[in-house]
PDB file of C-alpha atoms in Angstrom:
ATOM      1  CA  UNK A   1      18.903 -11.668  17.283  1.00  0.00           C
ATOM      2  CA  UNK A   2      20.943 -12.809  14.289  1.00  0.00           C
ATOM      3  CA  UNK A   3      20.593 -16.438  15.306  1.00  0.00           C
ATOM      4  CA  UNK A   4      16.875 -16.271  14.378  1.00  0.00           C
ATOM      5  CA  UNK A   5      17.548 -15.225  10.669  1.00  0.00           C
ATOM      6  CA  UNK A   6      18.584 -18.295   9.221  1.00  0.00           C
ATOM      7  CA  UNK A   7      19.042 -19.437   5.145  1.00  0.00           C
ATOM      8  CA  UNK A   8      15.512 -20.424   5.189  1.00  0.00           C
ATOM      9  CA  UNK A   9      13.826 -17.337   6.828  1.00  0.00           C
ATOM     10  CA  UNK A  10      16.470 -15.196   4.743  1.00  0.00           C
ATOM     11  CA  UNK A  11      14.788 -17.481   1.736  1.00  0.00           C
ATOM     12  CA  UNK A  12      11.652 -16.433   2.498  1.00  0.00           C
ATOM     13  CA  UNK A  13      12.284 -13.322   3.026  1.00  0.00           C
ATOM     14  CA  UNK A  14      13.168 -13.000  -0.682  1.00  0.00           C
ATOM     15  CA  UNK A  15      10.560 -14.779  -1.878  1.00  0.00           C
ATOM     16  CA  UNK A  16       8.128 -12.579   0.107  1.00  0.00           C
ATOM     17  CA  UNK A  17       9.606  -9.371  -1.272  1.00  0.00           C
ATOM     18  CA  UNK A  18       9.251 -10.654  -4.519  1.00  0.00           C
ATOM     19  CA  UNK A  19       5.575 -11.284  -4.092  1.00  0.00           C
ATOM     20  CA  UNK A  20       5.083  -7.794  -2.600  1.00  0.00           C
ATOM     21  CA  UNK A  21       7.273  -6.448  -5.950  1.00  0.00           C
ATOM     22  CA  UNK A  22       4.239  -8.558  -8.258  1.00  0.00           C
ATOM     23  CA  UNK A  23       1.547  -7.608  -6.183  1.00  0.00           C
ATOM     24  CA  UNK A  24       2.793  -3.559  -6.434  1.00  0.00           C
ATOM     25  CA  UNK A  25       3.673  -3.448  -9.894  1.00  0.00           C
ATOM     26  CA  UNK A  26       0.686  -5.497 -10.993  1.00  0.00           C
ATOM     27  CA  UNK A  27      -2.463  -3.963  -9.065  1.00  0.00           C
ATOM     28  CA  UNK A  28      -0.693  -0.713 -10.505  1.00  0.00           C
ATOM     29  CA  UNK A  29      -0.653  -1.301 -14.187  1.00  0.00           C
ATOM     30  CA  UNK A  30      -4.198  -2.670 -13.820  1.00  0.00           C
ATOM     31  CA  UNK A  31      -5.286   0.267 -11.253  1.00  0.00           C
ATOM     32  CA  UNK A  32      -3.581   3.004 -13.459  1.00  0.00           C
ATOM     33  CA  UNK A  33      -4.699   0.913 -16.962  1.00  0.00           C
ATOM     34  CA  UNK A  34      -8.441   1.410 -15.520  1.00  0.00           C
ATOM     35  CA  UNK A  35      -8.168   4.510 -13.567  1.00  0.00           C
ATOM     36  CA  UNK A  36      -6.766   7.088 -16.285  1.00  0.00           C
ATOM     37  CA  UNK A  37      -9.240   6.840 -18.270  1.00  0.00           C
ATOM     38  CA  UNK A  38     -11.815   7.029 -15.858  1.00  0.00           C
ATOM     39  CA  UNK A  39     -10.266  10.259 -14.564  1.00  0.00           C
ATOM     40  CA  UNK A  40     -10.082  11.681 -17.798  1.00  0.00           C
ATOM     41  CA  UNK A  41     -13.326  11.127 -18.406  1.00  0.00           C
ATOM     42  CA  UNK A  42     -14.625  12.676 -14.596  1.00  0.00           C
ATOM     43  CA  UNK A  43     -12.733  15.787 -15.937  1.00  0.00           C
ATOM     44  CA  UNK A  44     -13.999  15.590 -19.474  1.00  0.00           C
ATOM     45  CA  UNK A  45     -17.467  15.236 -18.355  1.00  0.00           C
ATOM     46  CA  UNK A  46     -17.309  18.286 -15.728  1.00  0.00           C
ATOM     47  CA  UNK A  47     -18.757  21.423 -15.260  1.00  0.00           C
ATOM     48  CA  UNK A  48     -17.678  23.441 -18.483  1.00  0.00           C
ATOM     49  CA  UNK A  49     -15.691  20.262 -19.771  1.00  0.00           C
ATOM     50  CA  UNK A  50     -15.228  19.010 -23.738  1.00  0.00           C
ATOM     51  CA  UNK A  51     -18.430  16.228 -23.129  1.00  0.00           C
ATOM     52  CA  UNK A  52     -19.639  17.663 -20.333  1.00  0.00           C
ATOM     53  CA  UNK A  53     -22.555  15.382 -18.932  1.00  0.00           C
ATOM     54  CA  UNK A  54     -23.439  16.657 -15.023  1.00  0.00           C
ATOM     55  CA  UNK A  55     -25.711  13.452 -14.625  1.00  0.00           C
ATOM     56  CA  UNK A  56     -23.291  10.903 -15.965  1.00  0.00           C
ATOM     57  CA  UNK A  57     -20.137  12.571 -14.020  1.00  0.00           C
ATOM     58  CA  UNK A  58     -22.071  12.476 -10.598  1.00  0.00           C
ATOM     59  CA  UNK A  59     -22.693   8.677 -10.767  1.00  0.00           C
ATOM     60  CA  UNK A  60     -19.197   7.470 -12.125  1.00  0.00           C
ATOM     61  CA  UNK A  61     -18.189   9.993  -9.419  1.00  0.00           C
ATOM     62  CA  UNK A  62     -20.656   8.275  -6.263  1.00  0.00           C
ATOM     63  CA  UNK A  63     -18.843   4.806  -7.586  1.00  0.00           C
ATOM     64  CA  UNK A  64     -15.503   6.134  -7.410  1.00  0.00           C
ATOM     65  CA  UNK A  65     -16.295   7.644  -3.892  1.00  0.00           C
ATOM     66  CA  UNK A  66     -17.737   4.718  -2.757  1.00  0.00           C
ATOM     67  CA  UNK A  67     -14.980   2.480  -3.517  1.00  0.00           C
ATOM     68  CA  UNK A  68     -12.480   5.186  -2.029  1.00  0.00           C
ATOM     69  CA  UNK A  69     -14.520   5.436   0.893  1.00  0.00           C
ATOM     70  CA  UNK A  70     -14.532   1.985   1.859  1.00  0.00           C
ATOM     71  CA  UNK A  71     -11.078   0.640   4.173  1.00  0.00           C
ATOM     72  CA  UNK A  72      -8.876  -1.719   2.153  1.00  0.00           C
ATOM     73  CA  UNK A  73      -9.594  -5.139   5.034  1.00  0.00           C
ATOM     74  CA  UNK A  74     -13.243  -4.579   4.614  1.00  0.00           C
ATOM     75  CA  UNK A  75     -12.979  -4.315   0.553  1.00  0.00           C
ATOM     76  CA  UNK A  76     -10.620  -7.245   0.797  1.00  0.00           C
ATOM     77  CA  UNK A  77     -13.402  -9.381   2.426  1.00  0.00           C
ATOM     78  CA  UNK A  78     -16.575  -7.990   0.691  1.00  0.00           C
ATOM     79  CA  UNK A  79     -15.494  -9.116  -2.869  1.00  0.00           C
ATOM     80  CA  UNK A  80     -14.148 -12.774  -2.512  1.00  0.00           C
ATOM     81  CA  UNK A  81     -16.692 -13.943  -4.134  1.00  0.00           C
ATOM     82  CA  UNK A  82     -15.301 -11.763  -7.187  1.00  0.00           C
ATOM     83  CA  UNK A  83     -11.938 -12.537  -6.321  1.00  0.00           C
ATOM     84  CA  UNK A  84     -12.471 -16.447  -6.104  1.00  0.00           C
ATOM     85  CA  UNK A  85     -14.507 -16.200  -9.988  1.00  0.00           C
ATOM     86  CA  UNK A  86     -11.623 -14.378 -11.036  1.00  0.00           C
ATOM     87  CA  UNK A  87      -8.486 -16.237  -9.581  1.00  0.00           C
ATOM     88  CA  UNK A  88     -10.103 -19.597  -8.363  1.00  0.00           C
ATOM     89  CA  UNK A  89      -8.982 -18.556  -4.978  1.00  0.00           C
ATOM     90  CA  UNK A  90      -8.919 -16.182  -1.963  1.00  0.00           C
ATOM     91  CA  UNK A  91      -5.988 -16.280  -0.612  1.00  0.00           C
ATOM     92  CA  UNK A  92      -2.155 -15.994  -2.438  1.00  0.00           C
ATOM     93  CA  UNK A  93      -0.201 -13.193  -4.118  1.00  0.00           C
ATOM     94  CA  UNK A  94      -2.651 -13.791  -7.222  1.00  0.00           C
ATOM     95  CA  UNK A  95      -5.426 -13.709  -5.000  1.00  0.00           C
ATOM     96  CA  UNK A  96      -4.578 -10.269  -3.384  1.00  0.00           C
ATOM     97  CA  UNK A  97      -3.907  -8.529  -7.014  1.00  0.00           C
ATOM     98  CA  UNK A  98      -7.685  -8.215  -7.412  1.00  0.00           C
ATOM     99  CA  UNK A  99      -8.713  -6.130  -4.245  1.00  0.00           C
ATOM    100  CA  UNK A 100      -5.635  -4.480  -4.679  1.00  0.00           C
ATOM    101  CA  UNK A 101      -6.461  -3.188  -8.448  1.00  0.00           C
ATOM    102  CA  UNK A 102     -10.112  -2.541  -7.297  1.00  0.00           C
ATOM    103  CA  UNK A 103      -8.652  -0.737  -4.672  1.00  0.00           C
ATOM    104  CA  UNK A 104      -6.189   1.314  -7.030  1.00  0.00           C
ATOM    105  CA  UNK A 105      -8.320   2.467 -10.090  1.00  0.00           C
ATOM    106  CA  UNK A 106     -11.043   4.906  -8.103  1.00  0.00           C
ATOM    107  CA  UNK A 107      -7.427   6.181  -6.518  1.00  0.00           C
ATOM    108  CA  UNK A 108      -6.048   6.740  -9.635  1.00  0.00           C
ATOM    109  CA  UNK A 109      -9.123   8.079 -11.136  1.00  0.00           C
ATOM    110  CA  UNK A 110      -9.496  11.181  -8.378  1.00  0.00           C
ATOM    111  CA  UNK A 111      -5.773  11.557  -8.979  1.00  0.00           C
ATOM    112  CA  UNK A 112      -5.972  11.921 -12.574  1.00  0.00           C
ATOM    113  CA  UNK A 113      -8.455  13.939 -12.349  1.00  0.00           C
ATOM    114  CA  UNK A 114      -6.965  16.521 -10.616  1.00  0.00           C
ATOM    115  CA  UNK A 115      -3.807  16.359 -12.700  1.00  0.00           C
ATOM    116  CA  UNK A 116      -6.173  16.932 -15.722  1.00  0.00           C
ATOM    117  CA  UNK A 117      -7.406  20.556 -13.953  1.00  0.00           C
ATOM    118  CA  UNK A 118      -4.663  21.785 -13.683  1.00  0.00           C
ATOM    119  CA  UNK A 119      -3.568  21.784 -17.359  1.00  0.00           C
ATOM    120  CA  UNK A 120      -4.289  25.748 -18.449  1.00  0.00           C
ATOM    121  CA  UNK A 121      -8.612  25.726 -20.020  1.00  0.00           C
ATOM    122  CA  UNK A 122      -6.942  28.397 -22.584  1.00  0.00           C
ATOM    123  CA  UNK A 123      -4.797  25.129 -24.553  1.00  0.00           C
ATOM    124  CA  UNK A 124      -7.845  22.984 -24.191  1.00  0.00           C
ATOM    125  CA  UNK A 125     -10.002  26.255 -25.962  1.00  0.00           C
ATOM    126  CA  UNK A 126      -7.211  26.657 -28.709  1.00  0.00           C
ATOM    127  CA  UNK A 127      -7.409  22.903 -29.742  1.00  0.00           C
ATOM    128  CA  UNK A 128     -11.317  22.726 -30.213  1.00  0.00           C
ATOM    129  CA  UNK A 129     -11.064  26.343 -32.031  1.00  0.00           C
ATOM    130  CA  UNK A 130      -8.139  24.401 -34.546  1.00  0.00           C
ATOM    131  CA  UNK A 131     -11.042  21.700 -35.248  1.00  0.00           C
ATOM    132  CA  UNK A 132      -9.425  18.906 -32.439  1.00  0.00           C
ATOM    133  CA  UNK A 133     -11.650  16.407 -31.701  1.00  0.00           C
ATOM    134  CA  UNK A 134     -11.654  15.000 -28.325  1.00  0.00           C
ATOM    135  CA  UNK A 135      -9.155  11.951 -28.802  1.00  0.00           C
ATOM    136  CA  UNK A 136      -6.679  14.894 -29.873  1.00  0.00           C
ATOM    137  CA  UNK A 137      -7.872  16.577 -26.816  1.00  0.00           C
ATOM    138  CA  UNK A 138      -7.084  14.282 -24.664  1.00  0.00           C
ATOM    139  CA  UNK A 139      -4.081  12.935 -26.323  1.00  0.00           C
ATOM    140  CA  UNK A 140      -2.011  15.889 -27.723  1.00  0.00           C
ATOM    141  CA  UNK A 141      -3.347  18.382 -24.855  1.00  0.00           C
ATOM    142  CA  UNK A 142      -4.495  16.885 -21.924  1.00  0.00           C
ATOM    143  CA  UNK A 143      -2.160  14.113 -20.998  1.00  0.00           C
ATOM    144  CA  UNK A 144       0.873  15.699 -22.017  1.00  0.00           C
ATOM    145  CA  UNK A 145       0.544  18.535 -19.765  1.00  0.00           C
ATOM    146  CA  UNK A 146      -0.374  17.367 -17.100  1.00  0.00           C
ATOM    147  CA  UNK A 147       2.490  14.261 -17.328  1.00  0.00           C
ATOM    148  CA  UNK A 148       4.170  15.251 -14.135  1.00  0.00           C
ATOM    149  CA  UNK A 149       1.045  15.517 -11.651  1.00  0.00           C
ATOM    150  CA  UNK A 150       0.275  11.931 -13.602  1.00  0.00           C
ATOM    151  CA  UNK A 151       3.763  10.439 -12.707  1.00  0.00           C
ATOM    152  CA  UNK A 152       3.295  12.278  -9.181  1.00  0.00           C
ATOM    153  CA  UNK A 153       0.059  10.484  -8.952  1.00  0.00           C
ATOM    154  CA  UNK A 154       0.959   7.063 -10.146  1.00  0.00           C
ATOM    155  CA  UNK A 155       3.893   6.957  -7.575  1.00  0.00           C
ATOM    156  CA  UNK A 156       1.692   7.742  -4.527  1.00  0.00           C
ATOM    157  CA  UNK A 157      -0.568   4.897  -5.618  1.00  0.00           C
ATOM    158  CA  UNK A 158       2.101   2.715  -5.783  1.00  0.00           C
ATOM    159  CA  UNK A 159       3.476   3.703  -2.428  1.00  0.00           C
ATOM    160  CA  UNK A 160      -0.183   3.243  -1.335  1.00  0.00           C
ATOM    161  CA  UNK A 161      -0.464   0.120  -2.320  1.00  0.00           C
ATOM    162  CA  UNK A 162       2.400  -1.391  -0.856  1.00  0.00           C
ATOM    163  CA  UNK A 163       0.894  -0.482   2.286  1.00  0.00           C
ATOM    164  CA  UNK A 164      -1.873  -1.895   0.730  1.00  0.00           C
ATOM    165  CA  UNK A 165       0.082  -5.153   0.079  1.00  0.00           C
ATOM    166  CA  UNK A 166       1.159  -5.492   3.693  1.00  0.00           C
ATOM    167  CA  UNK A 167      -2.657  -5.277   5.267  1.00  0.00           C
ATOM    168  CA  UNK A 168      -3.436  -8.176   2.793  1.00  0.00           C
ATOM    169  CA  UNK A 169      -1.318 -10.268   4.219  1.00  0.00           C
ATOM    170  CA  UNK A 170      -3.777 -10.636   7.617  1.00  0.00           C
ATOM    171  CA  UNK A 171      -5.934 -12.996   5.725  1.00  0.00           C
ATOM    172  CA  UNK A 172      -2.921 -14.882   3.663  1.00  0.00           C
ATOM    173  CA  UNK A 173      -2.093 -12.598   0.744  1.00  0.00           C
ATOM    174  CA  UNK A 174       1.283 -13.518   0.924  1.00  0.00           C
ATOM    175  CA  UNK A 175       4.057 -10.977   0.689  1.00  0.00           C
ATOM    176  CA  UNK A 176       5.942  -8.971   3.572  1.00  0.00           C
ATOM    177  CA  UNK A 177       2.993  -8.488   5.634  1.00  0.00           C
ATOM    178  CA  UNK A 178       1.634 -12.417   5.472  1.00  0.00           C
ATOM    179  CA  UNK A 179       5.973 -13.106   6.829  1.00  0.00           C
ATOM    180  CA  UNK A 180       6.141 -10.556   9.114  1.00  0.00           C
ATOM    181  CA  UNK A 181       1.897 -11.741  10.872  1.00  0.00           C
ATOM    182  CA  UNK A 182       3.214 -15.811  10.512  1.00  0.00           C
ATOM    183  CA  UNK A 183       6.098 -15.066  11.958  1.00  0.00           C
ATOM    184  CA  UNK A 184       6.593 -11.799  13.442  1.00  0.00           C
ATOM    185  CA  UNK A 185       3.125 -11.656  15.158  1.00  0.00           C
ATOM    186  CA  UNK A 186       2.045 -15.305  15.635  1.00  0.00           C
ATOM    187  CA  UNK A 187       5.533 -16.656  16.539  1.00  0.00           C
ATOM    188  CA  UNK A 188       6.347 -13.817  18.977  1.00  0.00           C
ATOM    189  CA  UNK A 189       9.453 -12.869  16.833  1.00  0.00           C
ATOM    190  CA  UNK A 190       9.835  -8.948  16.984  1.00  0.00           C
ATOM    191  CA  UNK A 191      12.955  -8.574  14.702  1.00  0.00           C
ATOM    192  CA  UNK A 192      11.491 -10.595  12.152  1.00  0.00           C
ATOM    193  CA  UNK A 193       8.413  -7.780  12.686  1.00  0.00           C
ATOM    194  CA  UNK A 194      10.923  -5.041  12.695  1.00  0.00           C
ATOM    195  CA  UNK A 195      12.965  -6.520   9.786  1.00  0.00           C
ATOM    196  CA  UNK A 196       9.887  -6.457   7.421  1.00  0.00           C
ATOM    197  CA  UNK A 197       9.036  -3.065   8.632  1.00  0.00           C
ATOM    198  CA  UNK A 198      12.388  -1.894   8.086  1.00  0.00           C
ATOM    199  CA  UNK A 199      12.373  -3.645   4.010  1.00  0.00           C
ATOM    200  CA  UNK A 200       8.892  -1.718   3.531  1.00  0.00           C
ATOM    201  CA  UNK A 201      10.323   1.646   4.575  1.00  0.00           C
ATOM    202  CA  UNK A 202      13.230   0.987   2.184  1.00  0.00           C
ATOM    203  CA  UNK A 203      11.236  -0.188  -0.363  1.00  0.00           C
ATOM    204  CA  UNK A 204       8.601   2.681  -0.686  1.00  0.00           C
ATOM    205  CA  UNK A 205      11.611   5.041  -0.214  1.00  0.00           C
ATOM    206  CA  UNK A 206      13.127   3.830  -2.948  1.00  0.00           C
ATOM    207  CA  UNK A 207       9.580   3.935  -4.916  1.00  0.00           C
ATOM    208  CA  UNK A 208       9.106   7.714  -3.714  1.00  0.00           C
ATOM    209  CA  UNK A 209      12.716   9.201  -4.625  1.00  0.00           C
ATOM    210  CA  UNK A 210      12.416   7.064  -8.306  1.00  0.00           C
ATOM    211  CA  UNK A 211       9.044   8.858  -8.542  1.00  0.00           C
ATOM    212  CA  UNK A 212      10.501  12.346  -7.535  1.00  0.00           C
ATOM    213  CA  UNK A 213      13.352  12.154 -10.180  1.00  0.00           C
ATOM    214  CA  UNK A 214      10.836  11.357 -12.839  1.00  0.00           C
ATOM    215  CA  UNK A 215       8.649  13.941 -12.581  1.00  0.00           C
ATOM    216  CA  UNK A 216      11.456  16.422 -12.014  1.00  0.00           C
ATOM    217  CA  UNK A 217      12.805  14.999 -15.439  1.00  0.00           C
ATOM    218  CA  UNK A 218       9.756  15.390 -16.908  1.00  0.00           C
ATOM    219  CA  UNK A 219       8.998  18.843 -15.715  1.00  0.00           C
ATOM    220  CA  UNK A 220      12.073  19.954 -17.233  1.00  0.00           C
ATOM    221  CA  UNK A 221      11.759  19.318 -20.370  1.00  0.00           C
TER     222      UNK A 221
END
């Protein structure tokens, strides 16, 4: 079993990890860049909210849905065409950021969203009777209290979308799951499967417990 791992698949196994480390961290700054404020404003724009707007908040909603809705292989494939204007190409590690971010932002938005109800309505009532506006709101009310559920939710969407990262490598994303289908899958090499299986595990524990001590860090102050 050993024999097959030699310097060059060990080589590319490090390179592939890295790629899976850009893909994660980058589809997640852009996913939670777009998707927190789009959450805020789902809960801003609810029933009873600071702008509430019921017509606006059910559209943005039906787009966020629809997006969530849809499996990452088929999302992958239906926006090439978006993906090639963007990147040039289809395939590669900068190919895959751009499903993968599209993919992450309506996550993050439902996720923020629910972060944002569970901050207590009564600080949200004693800001607007002090005169806040809703930047303040948002800013000095909002987002602070409900920092742990955010941190919560930004770790599950980056555990997501290393799972994420793995299914784009089927059509040549790069990354562990574009090693483990070239040479796992297609060149009948199990422990090579297993090994990259084994990394992702590792890798999204490791993502999970950094998560956990955050939030618990955050909650305690």
């Amino acid at each position: 079993m050993f024999d097959t791992f030699s310097p060059q698949l060990l080589e590319l196994f490090a390179t592939s990890l890295w790629e899976t480390l850009l893909m994660v961290a980058i589809s997640g700054a852009v996913g939670a860049l777009l998707g927190t404020p789009l959450g805020a404003y789902l809960h801003l724009s609810s029933r009873g909210g600071v702008l509430e707007n019921l017509g606006a908040n059910r559209v943005v909603g039906a787009v966020v849905n629809a997006v969530r809705s849809t499996p990452f292989i088929i999302l992958l494939v239906a926006i090439i065409p978006f993906t090639r204007f963007i990147t040039g190409s289809s395939i590669g590690t900068a190919a895959a950021v751009v499903p993968l971010s599209v993919a992450a932002a309506p996550f993050v938005a439902r996720l923020i969203e629910t972060a944002l109800r569970e901050v207590d309505h009564g600080l949200v009532e004693a800001a607007l009777a002090m005169g806040a506006t809703t930047r303040q709101i948002v800013f000095k009310v909002l987002l602070p209290e409900a920092l742990p559920g955010i941190v919560a939710a930004l770790t599950l969407t980056l555990v997501s979308l290393t799972g994420y990262s793995a299914m784009a490598g089927a059509i040549g994303g790069g990354g562990l799951g574009d090693l483990g289908i070239r040479y796992g899958y297609q060149r009948f090499l199990p422990e090579v499967m297993l090994a990259v299986v084994l990394v992702l595990i590792v890798f999204v524990q490791a993502l999970q417990s950094a998560g956990d001590a955050l939030v618990r860090r955050i909650s305690h102050r």
